[in-house]
Coordinates of C-alpha atoms and ligand atoms in Angstrom, one line a residue:
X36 CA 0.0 0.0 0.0
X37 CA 1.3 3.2 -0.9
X38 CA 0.6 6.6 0.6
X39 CA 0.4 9.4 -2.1
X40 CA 0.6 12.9 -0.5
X41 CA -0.9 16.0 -2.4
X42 CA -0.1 19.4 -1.6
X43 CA -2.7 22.3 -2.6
X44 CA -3.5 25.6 -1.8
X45 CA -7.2 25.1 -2.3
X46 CA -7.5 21.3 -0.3
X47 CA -11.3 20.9 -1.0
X48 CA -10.9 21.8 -4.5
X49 CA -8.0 18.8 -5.3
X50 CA -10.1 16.4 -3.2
X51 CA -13.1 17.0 -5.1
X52 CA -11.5 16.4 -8.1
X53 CA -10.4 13.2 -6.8
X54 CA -13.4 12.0 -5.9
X55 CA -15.2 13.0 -9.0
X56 CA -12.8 10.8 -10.5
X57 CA -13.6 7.9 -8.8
X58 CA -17.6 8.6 -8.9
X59 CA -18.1 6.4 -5.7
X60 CA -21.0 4.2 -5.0
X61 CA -20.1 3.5 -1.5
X62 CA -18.8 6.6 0.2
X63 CA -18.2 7.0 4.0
X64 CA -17.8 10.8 5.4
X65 CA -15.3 12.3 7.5
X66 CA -16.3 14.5 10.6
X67 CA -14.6 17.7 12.2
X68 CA -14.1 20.6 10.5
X69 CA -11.7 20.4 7.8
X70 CA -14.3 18.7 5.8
X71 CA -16.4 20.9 5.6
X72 CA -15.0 23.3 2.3
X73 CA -15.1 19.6 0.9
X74 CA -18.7 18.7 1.2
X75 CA -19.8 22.2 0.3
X76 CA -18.1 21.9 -2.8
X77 CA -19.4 18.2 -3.6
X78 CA -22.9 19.7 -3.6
X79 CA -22.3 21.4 -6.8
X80 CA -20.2 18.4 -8.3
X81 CA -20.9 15.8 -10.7
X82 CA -21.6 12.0 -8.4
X83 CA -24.0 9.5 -9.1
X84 CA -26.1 10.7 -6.0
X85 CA -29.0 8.5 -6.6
X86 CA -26.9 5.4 -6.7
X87 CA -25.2 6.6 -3.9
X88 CA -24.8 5.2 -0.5
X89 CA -23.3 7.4 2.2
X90 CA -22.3 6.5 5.6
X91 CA -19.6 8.2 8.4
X92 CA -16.5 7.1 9.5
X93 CA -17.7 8.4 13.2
X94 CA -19.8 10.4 15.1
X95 CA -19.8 12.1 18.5
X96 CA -22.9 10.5 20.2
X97 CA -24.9 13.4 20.1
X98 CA -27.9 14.5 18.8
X99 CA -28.0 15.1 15.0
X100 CA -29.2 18.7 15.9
X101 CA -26.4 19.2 18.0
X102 CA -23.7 21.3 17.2
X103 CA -20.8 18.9 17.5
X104 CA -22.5 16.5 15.2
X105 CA -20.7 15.2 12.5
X106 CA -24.3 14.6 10.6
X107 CA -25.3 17.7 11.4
X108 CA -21.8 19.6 9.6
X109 CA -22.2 17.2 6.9
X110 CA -26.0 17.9 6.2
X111 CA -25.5 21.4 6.1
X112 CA -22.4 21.6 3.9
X113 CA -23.8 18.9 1.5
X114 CA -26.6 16.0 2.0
X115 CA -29.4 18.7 2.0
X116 CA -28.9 20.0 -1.0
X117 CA -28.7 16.3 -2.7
X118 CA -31.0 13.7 -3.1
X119 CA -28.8 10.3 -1.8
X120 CA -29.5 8.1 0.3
X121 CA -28.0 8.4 4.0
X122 CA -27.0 6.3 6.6
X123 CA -26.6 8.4 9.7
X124 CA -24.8 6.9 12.7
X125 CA -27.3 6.9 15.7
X126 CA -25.4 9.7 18.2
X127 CA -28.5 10.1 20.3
X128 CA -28.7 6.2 20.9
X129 CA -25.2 5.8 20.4
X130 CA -25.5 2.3 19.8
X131 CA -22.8 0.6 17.2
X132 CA -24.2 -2.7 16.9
X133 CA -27.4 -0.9 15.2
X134 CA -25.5 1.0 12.6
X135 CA -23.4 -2.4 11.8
X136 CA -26.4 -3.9 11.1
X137 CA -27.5 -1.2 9.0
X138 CA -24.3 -1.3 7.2
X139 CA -24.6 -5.4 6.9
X140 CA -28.0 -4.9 4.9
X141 CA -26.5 -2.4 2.7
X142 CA -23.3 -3.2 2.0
X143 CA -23.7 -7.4 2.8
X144 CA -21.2 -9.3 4.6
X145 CA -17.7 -8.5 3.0
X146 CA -18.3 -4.6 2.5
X147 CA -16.0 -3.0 -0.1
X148 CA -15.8 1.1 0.2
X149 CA -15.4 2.6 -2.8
X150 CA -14.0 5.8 -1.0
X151 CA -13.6 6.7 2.7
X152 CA -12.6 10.4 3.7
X153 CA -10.8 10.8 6.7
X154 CA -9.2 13.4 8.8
X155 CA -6.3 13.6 10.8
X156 CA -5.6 14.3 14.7
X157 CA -2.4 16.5 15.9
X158 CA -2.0 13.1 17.8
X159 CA -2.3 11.1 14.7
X160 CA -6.2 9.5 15.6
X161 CA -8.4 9.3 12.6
X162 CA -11.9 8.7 12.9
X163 CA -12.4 8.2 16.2
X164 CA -9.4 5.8 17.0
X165 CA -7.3 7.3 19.0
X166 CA -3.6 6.1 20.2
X167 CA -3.7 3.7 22.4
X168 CA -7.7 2.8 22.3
X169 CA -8.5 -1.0 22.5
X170 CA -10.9 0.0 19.6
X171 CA -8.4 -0.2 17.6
X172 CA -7.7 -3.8 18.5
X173 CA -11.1 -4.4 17.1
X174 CA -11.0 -6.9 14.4
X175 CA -14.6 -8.5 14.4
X176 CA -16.7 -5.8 15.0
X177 CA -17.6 -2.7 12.3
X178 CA -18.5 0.1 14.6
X179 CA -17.3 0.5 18.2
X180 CA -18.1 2.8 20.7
X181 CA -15.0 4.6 22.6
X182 CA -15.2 7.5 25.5
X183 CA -13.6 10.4 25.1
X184 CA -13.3 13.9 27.8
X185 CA -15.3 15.3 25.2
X186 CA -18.2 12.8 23.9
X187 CA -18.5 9.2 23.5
X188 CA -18.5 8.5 19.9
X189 CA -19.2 5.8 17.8
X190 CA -16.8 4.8 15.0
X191 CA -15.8 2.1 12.4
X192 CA -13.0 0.1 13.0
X193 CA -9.9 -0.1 11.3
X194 CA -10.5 -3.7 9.8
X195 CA -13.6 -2.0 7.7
X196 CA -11.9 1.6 6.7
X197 CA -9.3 -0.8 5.1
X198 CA -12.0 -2.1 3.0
X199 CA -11.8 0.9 1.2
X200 CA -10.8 1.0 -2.2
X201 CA -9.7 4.5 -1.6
X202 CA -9.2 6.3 1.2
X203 CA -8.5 10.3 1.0
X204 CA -7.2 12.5 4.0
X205 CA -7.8 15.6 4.5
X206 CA -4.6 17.5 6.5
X207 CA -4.9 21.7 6.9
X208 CA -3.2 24.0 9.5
X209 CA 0.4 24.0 10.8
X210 CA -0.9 22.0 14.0
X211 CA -1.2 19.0 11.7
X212 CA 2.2 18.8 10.9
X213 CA 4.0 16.3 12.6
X214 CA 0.9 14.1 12.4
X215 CA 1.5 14.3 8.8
X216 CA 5.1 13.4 8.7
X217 CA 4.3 10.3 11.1
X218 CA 1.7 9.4 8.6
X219 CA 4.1 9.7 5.6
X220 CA 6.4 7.6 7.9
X221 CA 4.4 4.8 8.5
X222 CA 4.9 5.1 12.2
X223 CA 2.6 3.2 14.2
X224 CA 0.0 6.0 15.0
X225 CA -4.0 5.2 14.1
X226 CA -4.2 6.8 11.1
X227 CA -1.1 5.1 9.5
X228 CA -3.0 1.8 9.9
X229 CA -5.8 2.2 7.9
X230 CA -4.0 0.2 4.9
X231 CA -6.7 0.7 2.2
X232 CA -6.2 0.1 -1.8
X233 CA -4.9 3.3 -2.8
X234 CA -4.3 6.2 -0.1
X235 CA -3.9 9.8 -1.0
X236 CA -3.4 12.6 1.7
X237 CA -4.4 15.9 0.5
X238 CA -2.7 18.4 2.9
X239 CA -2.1 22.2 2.3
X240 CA 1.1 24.3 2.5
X241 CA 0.9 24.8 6.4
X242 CA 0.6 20.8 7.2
X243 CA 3.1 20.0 4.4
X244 CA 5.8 22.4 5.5
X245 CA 9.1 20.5 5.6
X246 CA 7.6 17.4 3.9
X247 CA 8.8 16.0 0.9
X248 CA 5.7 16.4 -1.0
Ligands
LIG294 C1 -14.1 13.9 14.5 C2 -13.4 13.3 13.4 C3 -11.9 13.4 13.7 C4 -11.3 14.5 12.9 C5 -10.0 14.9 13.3 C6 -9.5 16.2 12.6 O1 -15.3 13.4 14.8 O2 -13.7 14.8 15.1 O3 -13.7 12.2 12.9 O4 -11.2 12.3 13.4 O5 -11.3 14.1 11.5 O6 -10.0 15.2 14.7 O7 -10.5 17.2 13.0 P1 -10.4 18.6 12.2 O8 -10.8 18.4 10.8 O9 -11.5 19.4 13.0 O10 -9.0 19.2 12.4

C-alpha cells in the first residue's frame, strides 16, 4: 500500500476532483471541520447521487441537531442540497451494533468502500481511534463505541476503513504537521494503519511544511 501525498493551496478543491474521478458508490464521510470546504463543494459536483450510499467514518454521540454532530456539519455543507440516500450513525442512541447492522444490509457481509474520507488528529487518531484505544484492536466488530473527555462516539474500526478501495485524508493547519510526517512515515499512530487500496493525503502548505511532498 502506498501513501500518495498532495499538496494544494485550495484542499477541497484537489479532493473533489479526486473523488469526482472515482464517482463512488459507497462513500463513508469524514467528521470535524476540515471537511467541511469539501462537502460544500461536492454539492455542486458531478456524483452519481442517486446510486449513492453514504455512511460516516464516526460520530460524536450526540444528537444530530447538536452542534458537534458530524451529521449535522455534513447535512449542512452537502446532504441537503442532494438527493442520496443516508446512513446516519445513531449519536442520540449511540449504539454501534445498530448502525453495523445497517451497514450489513446495505453493504452485505464482505463490504467493499469505494471511497472513505478521513481526517487527521495532531496526535495522529483518525476517525475516532485514537492512540492507544483498544478499539483499535477491534478486528470482528464494524463500529465501536469509545469515550472520550469530550463525547462518547461511535466509529468504524480499522479492519472496515481498510476495506476501502480508496481512502482520502484531509490535512490543513500548521498543528497538523507532525501528524503528517508520522503518517508519511508509516509510524505506528491510528491513522497510518488504515491500509486501504490506494491512499492519497491531501494536505495544504501549512501541514506539508518541511515534507517531501
Ligand atoms: C471527529 C473526526 C476526527 C477529525 C480529526 C480532525 O469526529 O472529530 O472524525 O477524526 O477528522 O479530529 O479534525 P479537524 O478536521 O476538525 O481538524
Amino acid at each position: 500500500m502506498t501513501r500518495k501525498l498532495i499538496v494544494a493551496d485550495d484542499v477541497a478543491t484537489v479532493a473533489a476532483e479526486h473523488v469526482v474521478d472515482r464517482q463512488p458508490r459507497t462513500l463513508a464521510l469524514a467528521g470535524g471541520s476540515t471537511p467541511r470546504a469539501l462537502y460544500e463543494h461536492l454539492a455542486d459536483c458531478n456524483l452519481p447521487w442517486a446510486d449513492m450510499e453514504i455512511f460516516f467514518t464516526d460520530e460524536r454521540c450526540v444528537p444530530p441537531d447538536d452542534r458537534n454532530s458530524n451529521f449535522r456539519m455534513a447535512n449542512e455543507a452537502l446532504l441537503s442540497k442532494v438527493a442520496v440516500n443516508v446512513h446516519r450513525m445513531p449519536g442520540e442512541r449511540c449504539d454501534a451494533g445498530e448502525y453495523e447492522t445497517e451497514m450489513r444490509n446495505v453493504l452485505g457481509a464482505t463490504p467493499v468502500f469505494d471511497l472513505v474520507l478521513l481526517g487527521l488528529g495532531a496526535d495522529g487518531h483518525t476517525a475516532s481511534l485514537f492512540p492507544g484505544d483498544v478499539a483499535l484492536e477491534e478486528d470482528r466488530r464494524w463500529v465501536v463505541a469509545v469515550r472520550r473527555p469530550d463525547h462518547k462516539r461511535l466509529t468504524l474500526t480499522l479492519a472496515i476503513l481498510s476495506t476501502a478501495r480508496t481512502a482520502i485524508f484531509l490535512v490543513t493547519g500548521a498543528t497538523k504537521r507532525d501528524a503528517l510526517r508520522r503518517l508519511l512515515a508509516g509510524e505506528d499512530i491510528p491513522a497510518a494503519r488504515v491500509h486501504a487500496g490506494e491512499v492519497l493525503i491531501i494536505a495544504d502548505k501549512a501541514a506539508a511544511q518541511g515534507t517531501s511532498g
